[in-house]
Amino acid sequence: PVVTIGVPNHNEPQIDQTRAGLLTLGGAVVVSNDPDGRGVGWAMREGLKEVRTEWVLFAMADGSEEIACLRYLIAKVHQSLQPLVWGDRWRLGTVTGYPVWKRLANRVGNHVIAWVTRRAYYDWTDPAKAYRTDLLRQIDWSDDFRSAVEIPVRYIRKFPPMFISVVPMHWTERTAGHSAYRLKHALGCLHALGRVFLYG
């Protein structure tokens, strides 16, 4: 396979169902478990150690991303000569069941990031992004939710692409368990963004 799907997992009840769905995509799947709650960024970094393919694509353990969209994203990786293929839930795709306060924080945060990075891309916070594995290993990020912003922003700052290849992503809120995301995490992401641009 050309692409490995990395799945950071913190005790998600849907993980078996999610893994089964991802395996239908025909690539390698690496689930990096985080039973102690060290953070999604920590789990992504641990999973990256096991990747042996040219590309890595991250997906959520709760199965929020539609399998058909991930299949299209992987197909785009095979076709693309660009270093980035990312999903977009908001302008190209759809979002179902997103809490109102979370949607507001997400949209404001994503527009701030788009403005600061000068990139017309508006879904920085969803993990459904494919990266070149060798390049991704050359950057660092936080253990917690701040990684959602740090990873893509640090990546494009270190390896600026001419453009980002963007595909539609259809996203549905989990049907079991609960999200650990809180307003403080949204503020933490904005703080992390400031640190990235001030200190690298």
N, C-alpha and C. Protein backbone atom coordinates (compact mmCIF):
# COMPACT_ATOMS: atom_id res chain seq x y z
N PRO A 1 0.83 -1.21 0.00
CA PRO A 1 0.00 0.00 0.00
C PRO A 1 0.86 1.26 0.00
N VAL A 2 0.31 2.33 -0.56
CA VAL A 2 1.00 3.62 -0.59
C VAL A 2 0.67 4.43 0.64
N VAL A 3 -0.53 4.19 1.21
CA VAL A 3 -1.02 4.99 2.32
C VAL A 3 -1.30 4.10 3.54
N THR A 4 -0.86 4.57 4.71
CA THR A 4 -1.26 3.97 5.98
C THR A 4 -2.24 4.91 6.65
N ILE A 5 -3.33 4.36 7.18
CA ILE A 5 -4.30 5.17 7.92
C ILE A 5 -3.96 5.08 9.40
N GLY A 6 -3.63 6.21 10.00
CA GLY A 6 -3.33 6.28 11.42
C GLY A 6 -4.56 6.69 12.20
N VAL A 7 -4.88 5.93 13.25
CA VAL A 7 -6.10 6.18 14.02
C VAL A 7 -5.75 6.33 15.50
N PRO A 8 -5.67 7.57 16.01
CA PRO A 8 -5.46 7.76 17.44
C PRO A 8 -6.72 7.41 18.21
N ASN A 9 -6.60 6.57 19.23
CA ASN A 9 -7.79 6.04 19.90
C ASN A 9 -7.68 6.15 21.42
N HIS A 10 -8.61 6.89 22.00
CA HIS A 10 -8.70 6.96 23.46
C HIS A 10 -10.01 6.32 23.91
N ASN A 11 -10.00 5.02 24.06
CA ASN A 11 -11.14 4.28 24.61
C ASN A 11 -12.45 4.53 23.86
N GLU A 12 -12.38 4.67 22.53
CA GLU A 12 -13.60 4.90 21.77
C GLU A 12 -14.39 3.59 21.63
N PRO A 13 -15.69 3.58 21.98
CA PRO A 13 -16.47 2.34 21.87
C PRO A 13 -16.67 1.88 20.43
N GLN A 14 -16.47 2.79 19.46
CA GLN A 14 -16.70 2.43 18.05
C GLN A 14 -15.43 1.95 17.36
N ILE A 15 -14.32 1.78 18.07
CA ILE A 15 -13.04 1.55 17.40
C ILE A 15 -13.05 0.29 16.53
N ASP A 16 -13.69 -0.78 16.97
CA ASP A 16 -13.71 -2.01 16.17
C ASP A 16 -14.48 -1.79 14.86
N GLN A 17 -15.60 -1.10 14.95
CA GLN A 17 -16.39 -0.80 13.76
C GLN A 17 -15.62 0.14 12.83
N THR A 18 -14.94 1.13 13.41
CA THR A 18 -14.15 2.07 12.61
C THR A 18 -13.02 1.34 11.89
N ARG A 19 -12.30 0.48 12.62
CA ARG A 19 -11.19 -0.26 12.01
C ARG A 19 -11.69 -1.14 10.87
N ALA A 20 -12.82 -1.80 11.08
CA ALA A 20 -13.38 -2.67 10.03
C ALA A 20 -13.71 -1.86 8.78
N GLY A 21 -14.26 -0.69 8.96
CA GLY A 21 -14.58 0.17 7.81
C GLY A 21 -13.33 0.64 7.09
N LEU A 22 -12.32 1.03 7.86
CA LEU A 22 -11.08 1.52 7.26
C LEU A 22 -10.34 0.42 6.51
N LEU A 23 -10.43 -0.81 6.98
CA LEU A 23 -9.76 -1.92 6.31
C LEU A 23 -10.34 -2.18 4.92
N THR A 24 -11.59 -1.76 4.69
CA THR A 24 -12.18 -1.94 3.36
C THR A 24 -11.53 -1.03 2.33
N LEU A 25 -10.73 -0.06 2.78
CA LEU A 25 -10.08 0.86 1.86
C LEU A 25 -8.85 0.25 1.21
N GLY A 26 -8.42 -0.91 1.73
CA GLY A 26 -7.34 -1.65 1.08
C GLY A 26 -5.94 -1.29 1.50
N GLY A 27 -5.76 -0.36 2.42
CA GLY A 27 -4.43 0.01 2.89
C GLY A 27 -4.15 -0.54 4.27
N ALA A 28 -2.99 -0.17 4.79
CA ALA A 28 -2.63 -0.55 6.16
C ALA A 28 -3.34 0.39 7.14
N VAL A 29 -3.74 -0.16 8.28
CA VAL A 29 -4.38 0.62 9.33
C VAL A 29 -3.59 0.45 10.62
N VAL A 30 -3.18 1.56 11.22
CA VAL A 30 -2.44 1.52 12.48
C VAL A 30 -3.27 2.24 13.54
N VAL A 31 -3.75 1.51 14.53
CA VAL A 31 -4.49 2.10 15.65
C VAL A 31 -3.50 2.32 16.78
N SER A 32 -3.36 3.57 17.20
CA SER A 32 -2.46 3.89 18.31
C SER A 32 -3.31 4.20 19.54
N ASN A 33 -3.35 3.26 20.47
CA ASN A 33 -4.19 3.40 21.65
C ASN A 33 -3.57 4.33 22.68
N ASP A 34 -4.45 5.06 23.34
CA ASP A 34 -4.05 6.00 24.38
C ASP A 34 -4.95 5.80 25.59
N PRO A 35 -4.82 4.67 26.27
CA PRO A 35 -5.75 4.36 27.37
C PRO A 35 -5.60 5.31 28.57
N ASP A 36 -4.44 5.94 28.71
CA ASP A 36 -4.19 6.79 29.88
C ASP A 36 -4.51 8.25 29.64
N GLY A 37 -4.99 8.58 28.45
CA GLY A 37 -5.38 9.95 28.18
C GLY A 37 -4.21 10.91 28.03
N ARG A 38 -3.11 10.46 27.44
CA ARG A 38 -1.97 11.36 27.22
C ARG A 38 -2.28 12.42 26.17
N GLY A 39 -3.19 12.09 25.26
CA GLY A 39 -3.60 13.08 24.28
C GLY A 39 -3.58 12.56 22.86
N VAL A 40 -4.43 13.17 22.01
CA VAL A 40 -4.53 12.74 20.62
C VAL A 40 -3.23 12.98 19.87
N GLY A 41 -2.53 14.06 20.20
CA GLY A 41 -1.25 14.34 19.55
C GLY A 41 -0.21 13.29 19.89
N TRP A 42 -0.21 12.88 21.14
CA TRP A 42 0.72 11.82 21.57
C TRP A 42 0.42 10.52 20.81
N ALA A 43 -0.87 10.18 20.71
CA ALA A 43 -1.26 8.95 20.03
C ALA A 43 -0.89 9.00 18.55
N MET A 44 -1.06 10.15 17.92
CA MET A 44 -0.70 10.28 16.51
C MET A 44 0.79 10.09 16.31
N ARG A 45 1.58 10.64 17.21
CA ARG A 45 3.04 10.50 17.11
C ARG A 45 3.47 9.05 17.33
N GLU A 46 2.82 8.37 18.28
CA GLU A 46 3.14 6.96 18.51
C GLU A 46 2.78 6.10 17.29
N GLY A 47 1.62 6.38 16.71
CA GLY A 47 1.21 5.63 15.54
C GLY A 47 2.13 5.86 14.35
N LEU A 48 2.65 7.09 14.23
CA LEU A 48 3.54 7.42 13.12
C LEU A 48 4.80 6.57 13.13
N LYS A 49 5.21 6.13 14.30
CA LYS A 49 6.41 5.30 14.41
C LYS A 49 6.24 3.96 13.68
N GLU A 50 5.00 3.52 13.53
CA GLU A 50 4.74 2.22 12.91
C GLU A 50 4.47 2.30 11.41
N VAL A 51 4.40 3.51 10.88
CA VAL A 51 4.06 3.69 9.47
C VAL A 51 5.27 3.35 8.59
N ARG A 52 5.04 2.54 7.56
CA ARG A 52 6.11 2.13 6.65
C ARG A 52 5.79 2.51 5.19
N THR A 53 4.78 3.32 5.00
CA THR A 53 4.38 3.70 3.65
C THR A 53 4.80 5.14 3.36
N GLU A 54 4.70 5.51 2.09
CA GLU A 54 5.12 6.84 1.65
C GLU A 54 4.21 7.94 2.20
N TRP A 55 2.94 7.60 2.36
CA TRP A 55 1.95 8.57 2.85
C TRP A 55 1.29 8.04 4.11
N VAL A 56 0.84 8.97 4.96
CA VAL A 56 0.03 8.61 6.12
C VAL A 56 -1.20 9.51 6.13
N LEU A 57 -2.34 8.91 6.40
CA LEU A 57 -3.61 9.62 6.49
C LEU A 57 -4.17 9.38 7.88
N PHE A 58 -4.53 10.44 8.56
CA PHE A 58 -5.12 10.29 9.89
C PHE A 58 -6.65 10.32 9.80
N ALA A 59 -7.30 9.50 10.61
CA ALA A 59 -8.75 9.47 10.68
C ALA A 59 -9.17 9.33 12.14
N MET A 60 -10.38 9.72 12.45
CA MET A 60 -10.86 9.71 13.83
C MET A 60 -11.36 8.32 14.22
N ALA A 61 -11.06 7.94 15.45
CA ALA A 61 -11.43 6.61 15.93
C ALA A 61 -12.93 6.43 16.09
N ASP A 62 -13.67 7.53 16.22
CA ASP A 62 -15.12 7.40 16.41
C ASP A 62 -15.88 7.20 15.10
N GLY A 63 -15.15 7.12 13.99
CA GLY A 63 -15.80 6.85 12.71
C GLY A 63 -16.57 8.02 12.13
N SER A 64 -16.23 9.25 12.52
CA SER A 64 -16.98 10.41 12.06
C SER A 64 -16.85 10.65 10.57
N GLU A 65 -15.68 10.36 10.01
CA GLU A 65 -15.47 10.60 8.58
C GLU A 65 -16.10 9.50 7.75
N GLU A 66 -16.76 9.89 6.68
CA GLU A 66 -17.42 8.92 5.80
C GLU A 66 -16.37 8.11 5.03
N ILE A 67 -16.53 6.80 5.02
CA ILE A 67 -15.57 5.91 4.37
C ILE A 67 -15.42 6.24 2.88
N ALA A 68 -16.51 6.56 2.21
CA ALA A 68 -16.45 6.87 0.78
C ALA A 68 -15.56 8.08 0.53
N CYS A 69 -15.61 9.06 1.42
CA CYS A 69 -14.78 10.25 1.26
C CYS A 69 -13.31 9.92 1.49
N LEU A 70 -13.03 9.08 2.47
CA LEU A 70 -11.65 8.67 2.71
C LEU A 70 -11.11 7.88 1.52
N ARG A 71 -11.98 7.08 0.91
CA ARG A 71 -11.56 6.32 -0.29
C ARG A 71 -11.17 7.29 -1.41
N TYR A 72 -11.96 8.34 -1.57
CA TYR A 72 -11.68 9.33 -2.60
C TYR A 72 -10.38 10.08 -2.28
N LEU A 73 -10.17 10.38 -1.00
CA LEU A 73 -8.96 11.07 -0.58
C LEU A 73 -7.73 10.22 -0.90
N ILE A 74 -7.81 8.93 -0.61
CA ILE A 74 -6.69 8.03 -0.90
C ILE A 74 -6.45 7.93 -2.41
N ALA A 75 -7.53 7.88 -3.19
CA ALA A 75 -7.39 7.84 -4.65
C ALA A 75 -6.69 9.10 -5.15
N LYS A 76 -6.99 10.22 -4.52
CA LYS A 76 -6.35 11.49 -4.88
C LYS A 76 -4.87 11.46 -4.55
N VAL A 77 -4.50 10.82 -3.46
CA VAL A 77 -3.10 10.67 -3.11
C VAL A 77 -2.36 9.93 -4.22
N HIS A 78 -2.98 8.88 -4.72
CA HIS A 78 -2.35 8.09 -5.79
C HIS A 78 -2.19 8.91 -7.07
N GLN A 79 -3.11 9.83 -7.31
CA GLN A 79 -3.08 10.63 -8.54
C GLN A 79 -2.20 11.86 -8.42
N SER A 80 -2.03 12.35 -7.20
CA SER A 80 -1.48 13.69 -7.00
C SER A 80 0.04 13.71 -6.94
N LEU A 81 0.60 14.77 -7.49
CA LEU A 81 2.04 15.02 -7.34
C LEU A 81 2.29 16.05 -6.25
N GLN A 82 1.23 16.50 -5.61
CA GLN A 82 1.36 17.50 -4.56
C GLN A 82 1.69 16.84 -3.22
N PRO A 83 2.32 17.57 -2.30
CA PRO A 83 2.69 16.98 -1.01
C PRO A 83 1.55 16.93 0.00
N LEU A 84 0.36 17.44 -0.36
CA LEU A 84 -0.74 17.48 0.58
C LEU A 84 -2.06 17.13 -0.09
N VAL A 85 -2.84 16.26 0.56
CA VAL A 85 -4.23 16.02 0.16
C VAL A 85 -5.05 16.05 1.44
N TRP A 86 -5.93 17.03 1.56
CA TRP A 86 -6.69 17.23 2.79
C TRP A 86 -8.19 17.22 2.52
N GLY A 87 -8.96 16.82 3.54
CA GLY A 87 -10.41 16.85 3.45
C GLY A 87 -10.97 18.18 3.92
N ASP A 88 -12.14 18.53 3.44
CA ASP A 88 -12.82 19.76 3.85
C ASP A 88 -14.29 19.46 4.11
N ARG A 89 -14.70 19.59 5.38
CA ARG A 89 -16.08 19.32 5.76
C ARG A 89 -17.00 20.50 5.51
N TRP A 90 -16.46 21.70 5.51
CA TRP A 90 -17.29 22.88 5.62
C TRP A 90 -17.66 23.52 4.29
N ARG A 91 -16.73 23.60 3.36
CA ARG A 91 -17.01 24.26 2.08
C ARG A 91 -17.31 23.28 0.96
N LEU A 92 -16.72 22.10 1.02
CA LEU A 92 -16.93 21.12 -0.04
C LEU A 92 -17.82 19.96 0.42
N GLY A 93 -17.80 19.66 1.70
CA GLY A 93 -18.53 18.52 2.22
C GLY A 93 -19.70 18.92 3.09
N THR A 94 -20.04 18.05 4.05
CA THR A 94 -21.16 18.30 4.95
C THR A 94 -20.77 17.93 6.39
N VAL A 95 -21.47 18.54 7.33
CA VAL A 95 -21.28 18.26 8.75
C VAL A 95 -22.65 18.01 9.37
N THR A 96 -22.80 16.89 10.05
CA THR A 96 -24.08 16.53 10.65
C THR A 96 -23.92 16.33 12.16
N GLY A 97 -24.80 16.96 12.94
CA GLY A 97 -24.81 16.73 14.38
C GLY A 97 -23.77 17.48 15.16
N TYR A 98 -23.20 18.54 14.58
CA TYR A 98 -22.15 19.31 15.26
C TYR A 98 -22.80 20.25 16.28
N PRO A 99 -22.39 20.22 17.55
CA PRO A 99 -22.97 21.14 18.55
C PRO A 99 -22.77 22.60 18.14
N VAL A 100 -23.75 23.44 18.44
CA VAL A 100 -23.74 24.83 17.97
C VAL A 100 -22.51 25.58 18.47
N TRP A 101 -22.19 25.49 19.77
CA TRP A 101 -21.04 26.24 20.30
C TRP A 101 -19.74 25.76 19.68
N LYS A 102 -19.67 24.46 19.44
CA LYS A 102 -18.46 23.88 18.86
C LYS A 102 -18.31 24.32 17.41
N ARG A 103 -19.44 24.38 16.69
CA ARG A 103 -19.41 24.84 15.30
C ARG A 103 -18.91 26.28 15.24
N LEU A 104 -19.42 27.14 16.13
CA LEU A 104 -19.02 28.54 16.14
C LEU A 104 -17.52 28.68 16.41
N ALA A 105 -17.04 27.97 17.44
CA ALA A 105 -15.61 28.04 17.77
C ALA A 105 -14.77 27.51 16.61
N ASN A 106 -15.24 26.45 15.97
CA ASN A 106 -14.51 25.86 14.85
C ASN A 106 -14.42 26.82 13.68
N ARG A 107 -15.55 27.43 13.31
CA ARG A 107 -15.54 28.31 12.14
C ARG A 107 -14.69 29.55 12.37
N VAL A 108 -14.80 30.13 13.57
CA VAL A 108 -13.98 31.31 13.86
C VAL A 108 -12.50 30.94 13.83
N GLY A 109 -12.15 29.84 14.51
CA GLY A 109 -10.76 29.41 14.56
C GLY A 109 -10.20 29.11 13.19
N ASN A 110 -10.97 28.42 12.36
CA ASN A 110 -10.49 28.06 11.03
C ASN A 110 -10.30 29.28 10.13
N HIS A 111 -11.16 30.26 10.26
CA HIS A 111 -10.99 31.48 9.46
C HIS A 111 -9.78 32.27 9.93
N VAL A 112 -9.52 32.27 11.23
CA VAL A 112 -8.31 32.94 11.74
C VAL A 112 -7.06 32.26 11.18
N ILE A 113 -7.05 30.93 11.20
CA ILE A 113 -5.88 30.19 10.69
C ILE A 113 -5.71 30.44 9.19
N ALA A 114 -6.81 30.42 8.44
CA ALA A 114 -6.74 30.68 7.00
C ALA A 114 -6.18 32.07 6.72
N TRP A 115 -6.59 33.04 7.53
CA TRP A 115 -6.11 34.41 7.34
C TRP A 115 -4.62 34.52 7.67
N VAL A 116 -4.22 33.91 8.79
CA VAL A 116 -2.82 34.01 9.22
C VAL A 116 -1.90 33.27 8.25
N THR A 117 -2.34 32.10 7.78
CA THR A 117 -1.49 31.30 6.89
C THR A 117 -1.59 31.75 5.43
N ARG A 118 -2.60 32.59 5.13
CA ARG A 118 -2.85 33.05 3.76
C ARG A 118 -3.13 31.87 2.83
N ARG A 119 -3.86 30.91 3.38
CA ARG A 119 -4.26 29.74 2.60
C ARG A 119 -5.78 29.67 2.58
N ALA A 120 -6.37 29.54 1.42
CA ALA A 120 -7.83 29.46 1.29
C ALA A 120 -8.30 28.04 1.58
N TYR A 121 -8.05 27.63 2.81
CA TYR A 121 -8.46 26.31 3.27
C TYR A 121 -9.08 26.50 4.65
N TYR A 122 -10.22 25.84 4.94
CA TYR A 122 -10.99 26.21 6.11
C TYR A 122 -11.40 25.03 6.99
N ASP A 123 -10.60 23.98 7.00
CA ASP A 123 -10.90 22.85 7.88
C ASP A 123 -9.61 22.31 8.50
N TRP A 124 -8.87 23.19 9.12
CA TRP A 124 -7.58 22.84 9.72
C TRP A 124 -7.72 21.86 10.86
N THR A 125 -8.85 21.84 11.53
CA THR A 125 -8.97 21.11 12.80
C THR A 125 -9.41 19.66 12.66
N ASP A 126 -9.77 19.20 11.47
CA ASP A 126 -10.15 17.80 11.30
C ASP A 126 -8.92 16.97 10.94
N PRO A 127 -8.71 15.82 11.56
CA PRO A 127 -7.52 15.01 11.27
C PRO A 127 -7.48 14.41 9.86
N ALA A 128 -8.59 14.44 9.11
CA ALA A 128 -8.65 13.76 7.81
C ALA A 128 -7.75 14.44 6.79
N LYS A 129 -6.46 14.21 6.95
CA LYS A 129 -5.46 14.83 6.10
C LYS A 129 -4.36 13.81 5.80
N ALA A 130 -3.90 13.80 4.56
CA ALA A 130 -2.81 12.91 4.17
C ALA A 130 -1.52 13.72 4.03
N TYR A 131 -0.44 13.17 4.57
CA TYR A 131 0.86 13.82 4.54
C TYR A 131 1.91 12.86 3.99
N ARG A 132 2.98 13.41 3.43
CA ARG A 132 4.14 12.61 3.12
C ARG A 132 4.80 12.19 4.43
N THR A 133 4.97 10.90 4.63
CA THR A 133 5.45 10.38 5.92
C THR A 133 6.83 10.91 6.27
N ASP A 134 7.75 10.94 5.32
CA ASP A 134 9.10 11.38 5.62
C ASP A 134 9.14 12.84 6.03
N LEU A 135 8.26 13.66 5.46
CA LEU A 135 8.21 15.08 5.82
C LEU A 135 7.56 15.28 7.17
N LEU A 136 6.48 14.53 7.43
CA LEU A 136 5.78 14.68 8.70
C LEU A 136 6.67 14.33 9.88
N ARG A 137 7.56 13.38 9.70
CA ARG A 137 8.46 12.98 10.79
C ARG A 137 9.47 14.07 11.14
N GLN A 138 9.57 15.08 10.32
CA GLN A 138 10.53 16.16 10.57
C GLN A 138 9.96 17.31 11.37
N ILE A 139 8.68 17.22 11.75
CA ILE A 139 8.09 18.27 12.57
C ILE A 139 7.67 17.69 13.92
N ASP A 140 7.40 18.57 14.86
CA ASP A 140 6.97 18.15 16.19
C ASP A 140 5.67 18.85 16.54
N TRP A 141 4.94 18.29 17.52
CA TRP A 141 3.68 18.89 17.93
C TRP A 141 3.34 18.47 19.35
N SER A 142 2.35 19.13 19.91
CA SER A 142 1.93 18.90 21.29
C SER A 142 1.23 17.56 21.44
N ASP A 143 1.15 17.09 22.69
CA ASP A 143 0.49 15.81 22.97
C ASP A 143 -1.03 15.91 22.90
N ASP A 144 -1.57 17.08 23.14
CA ASP A 144 -3.01 17.20 23.34
C ASP A 144 -3.73 17.71 22.09
N PHE A 145 -4.91 18.31 22.31
CA PHE A 145 -5.74 18.78 21.21
C PHE A 145 -5.09 19.86 20.35
N ARG A 146 -4.10 20.57 20.91
CA ARG A 146 -3.43 21.60 20.13
C ARG A 146 -2.78 21.04 18.87
N SER A 147 -2.52 19.74 18.88
CA SER A 147 -1.90 19.11 17.71
C SER A 147 -2.76 19.25 16.46
N ALA A 148 -4.08 19.36 16.62
CA ALA A 148 -4.99 19.48 15.48
C ALA A 148 -4.62 20.68 14.62
N VAL A 149 -4.18 21.76 15.27
CA VAL A 149 -3.77 22.96 14.55
C VAL A 149 -2.27 22.92 14.25
N GLU A 150 -1.49 22.46 15.20
CA GLU A 150 -0.04 22.50 15.04
C GLU A 150 0.46 21.66 13.87
N ILE A 151 -0.08 20.46 13.71
CA ILE A 151 0.44 19.57 12.67
C ILE A 151 0.32 20.17 11.27
N PRO A 152 -0.89 20.55 10.82
CA PRO A 152 -0.96 21.09 9.46
C PRO A 152 -0.25 22.43 9.30
N VAL A 153 -0.31 23.29 10.32
CA VAL A 153 0.33 24.60 10.20
C VAL A 153 1.86 24.47 10.19
N ARG A 154 2.40 23.67 11.08
CA ARG A 154 3.85 23.46 11.09
C ARG A 154 4.31 22.80 9.79
N TYR A 155 3.51 21.89 9.28
CA TYR A 155 3.86 21.18 8.05
C TYR A 155 3.98 22.13 6.87
N ILE A 156 2.97 22.99 6.67
CA ILE A 156 3.02 23.88 5.50
C ILE A 156 4.04 24.99 5.68
N ARG A 157 4.37 25.33 6.94
CA ARG A 157 5.42 26.33 7.15
C ARG A 157 6.80 25.76 6.84
N LYS A 158 7.01 24.50 7.18
CA LYS A 158 8.31 23.89 6.94
C LYS A 158 8.46 23.42 5.49
N PHE A 159 7.35 22.95 4.91
CA PHE A 159 7.38 22.45 3.53
C PHE A 159 6.26 23.11 2.74
N PRO A 160 6.38 24.39 2.44
CA PRO A 160 5.27 25.11 1.81
C PRO A 160 4.94 24.59 0.42
N PRO A 161 3.74 24.04 0.24
CA PRO A 161 3.32 23.54 -1.08
C PRO A 161 2.83 24.69 -1.95
N MET A 162 2.82 24.48 -3.24
CA MET A 162 2.26 25.50 -4.13
C MET A 162 0.76 25.64 -3.86
N PHE A 163 0.10 24.51 -3.64
CA PHE A 163 -1.31 24.56 -3.25
C PHE A 163 -1.65 23.26 -2.53
N ILE A 164 -2.80 23.28 -1.86
CA ILE A 164 -3.28 22.11 -1.14
C ILE A 164 -4.38 21.45 -1.96
N SER A 165 -4.23 20.16 -2.22
CA SER A 165 -5.28 19.42 -2.92
C SER A 165 -6.37 19.07 -1.92
N VAL A 166 -7.58 19.59 -2.15
CA VAL A 166 -8.67 19.47 -1.17
C VAL A 166 -9.80 18.63 -1.75
N VAL A 167 -10.32 17.69 -0.94
CA VAL A 167 -11.43 16.85 -1.37
C VAL A 167 -12.58 16.99 -0.38
N PRO A 168 -13.82 16.72 -0.80
CA PRO A 168 -14.96 16.81 0.12
C PRO A 168 -14.85 15.76 1.23
N MET A 169 -15.26 16.16 2.43
CA MET A 169 -15.31 15.23 3.55
C MET A 169 -16.68 15.36 4.21
N HIS A 170 -17.38 14.25 4.33
CA HIS A 170 -18.67 14.24 5.01
C HIS A 170 -18.46 13.68 6.41
N TRP A 171 -18.89 14.46 7.39
CA TRP A 171 -18.58 14.18 8.80
C TRP A 171 -19.87 14.11 9.60
N THR A 172 -19.99 13.10 10.46
CA THR A 172 -21.18 12.92 11.29
C THR A 172 -20.76 12.73 12.74
N GLU A 173 -21.41 13.44 13.65
CA GLU A 173 -21.10 13.33 15.07
C GLU A 173 -21.25 11.89 15.54
N ARG A 174 -20.41 11.51 16.46
CA ARG A 174 -20.41 10.14 16.98
C ARG A 174 -21.79 9.70 17.47
N THR A 175 -22.03 8.40 17.40
CA THR A 175 -23.31 7.84 17.85
C THR A 175 -23.18 7.15 19.20
N ALA A 176 -21.95 7.02 19.70
CA ALA A 176 -21.71 6.40 21.00
C ALA A 176 -20.52 7.09 21.66
N GLY A 177 -20.49 7.03 22.98
CA GLY A 177 -19.42 7.71 23.70
C GLY A 177 -19.66 9.21 23.69
N HIS A 178 -18.63 9.98 24.09
CA HIS A 178 -18.77 11.42 24.11
C HIS A 178 -17.43 12.07 23.77
N SER A 179 -17.51 13.24 23.18
CA SER A 179 -16.31 13.98 22.81
C SER A 179 -15.68 14.60 24.05
N ALA A 180 -14.35 14.54 24.11
CA ALA A 180 -13.63 15.16 25.22
C ALA A 180 -13.28 16.61 24.91
N TYR A 181 -13.69 17.08 23.73
CA TYR A 181 -13.34 18.44 23.30
C TYR A 181 -14.15 19.46 24.10
N ARG A 182 -13.46 20.46 24.62
CA ARG A 182 -14.10 21.52 25.39
C ARG A 182 -13.65 22.87 24.85
N LEU A 183 -14.32 23.94 25.30
CA LEU A 183 -13.99 25.29 24.84
C LEU A 183 -12.53 25.63 25.14
N LYS A 184 -12.01 25.15 26.27
CA LYS A 184 -10.62 25.43 26.62
C LYS A 184 -9.66 24.86 25.58
N HIS A 185 -10.07 23.77 24.92
CA HIS A 185 -9.22 23.19 23.89
C HIS A 185 -9.19 24.08 22.66
N ALA A 186 -10.33 24.70 22.32
CA ALA A 186 -10.37 25.63 21.19
C ALA A 186 -9.45 26.81 21.46
N LEU A 187 -9.50 27.34 22.68
CA LEU A 187 -8.62 28.46 23.05
C LEU A 187 -7.16 28.01 23.04
N GLY A 188 -6.92 26.78 23.48
CA GLY A 188 -5.56 26.24 23.46
C GLY A 188 -5.01 26.13 22.05
N CYS A 189 -5.88 25.78 21.10
CA CYS A 189 -5.45 25.68 19.71
C CYS A 189 -5.04 27.05 19.16
N LEU A 190 -5.80 28.09 19.50
CA LEU A 190 -5.45 29.43 19.05
C LEU A 190 -4.14 29.90 19.69
N HIS A 191 -3.96 29.55 20.97
CA HIS A 191 -2.71 29.88 21.65
C HIS A 191 -1.53 29.17 20.98
N ALA A 192 -1.73 27.90 20.62
CA ALA A 192 -0.68 27.14 19.95
C ALA A 192 -0.35 27.77 18.61
N LEU A 193 -1.38 28.24 17.89
CA LEU A 193 -1.15 28.87 16.60
C LEU A 193 -0.26 30.09 16.75
N GLY A 194 -0.53 30.90 17.78
CA GLY A 194 0.29 32.07 18.04
C GLY A 194 1.73 31.70 18.32
N ARG A 195 1.93 30.66 19.09
CA ARG A 195 3.29 30.23 19.43
C ARG A 195 4.03 29.74 18.18
N VAL A 196 3.33 29.03 17.32
CA VAL A 196 3.96 28.53 16.10
C VAL A 196 4.48 29.69 15.26
N PHE A 197 3.69 30.75 15.14
CA PHE A 197 4.11 31.86 14.27
C PHE A 197 5.11 32.79 14.96
N LEU A 198 5.10 32.81 16.29
CA LEU A 198 6.06 33.67 16.99
C LEU A 198 7.42 32.99 17.16
N TYR A 199 7.38 31.68 17.48
CA TYR A 199 8.61 30.98 17.83
C TYR A 199 8.98 29.83 16.90
N GLY A 200 8.07 29.49 15.96
CA GLY A 200 8.39 28.41 15.03
C GLY A 200 7.98 27.07 15.55
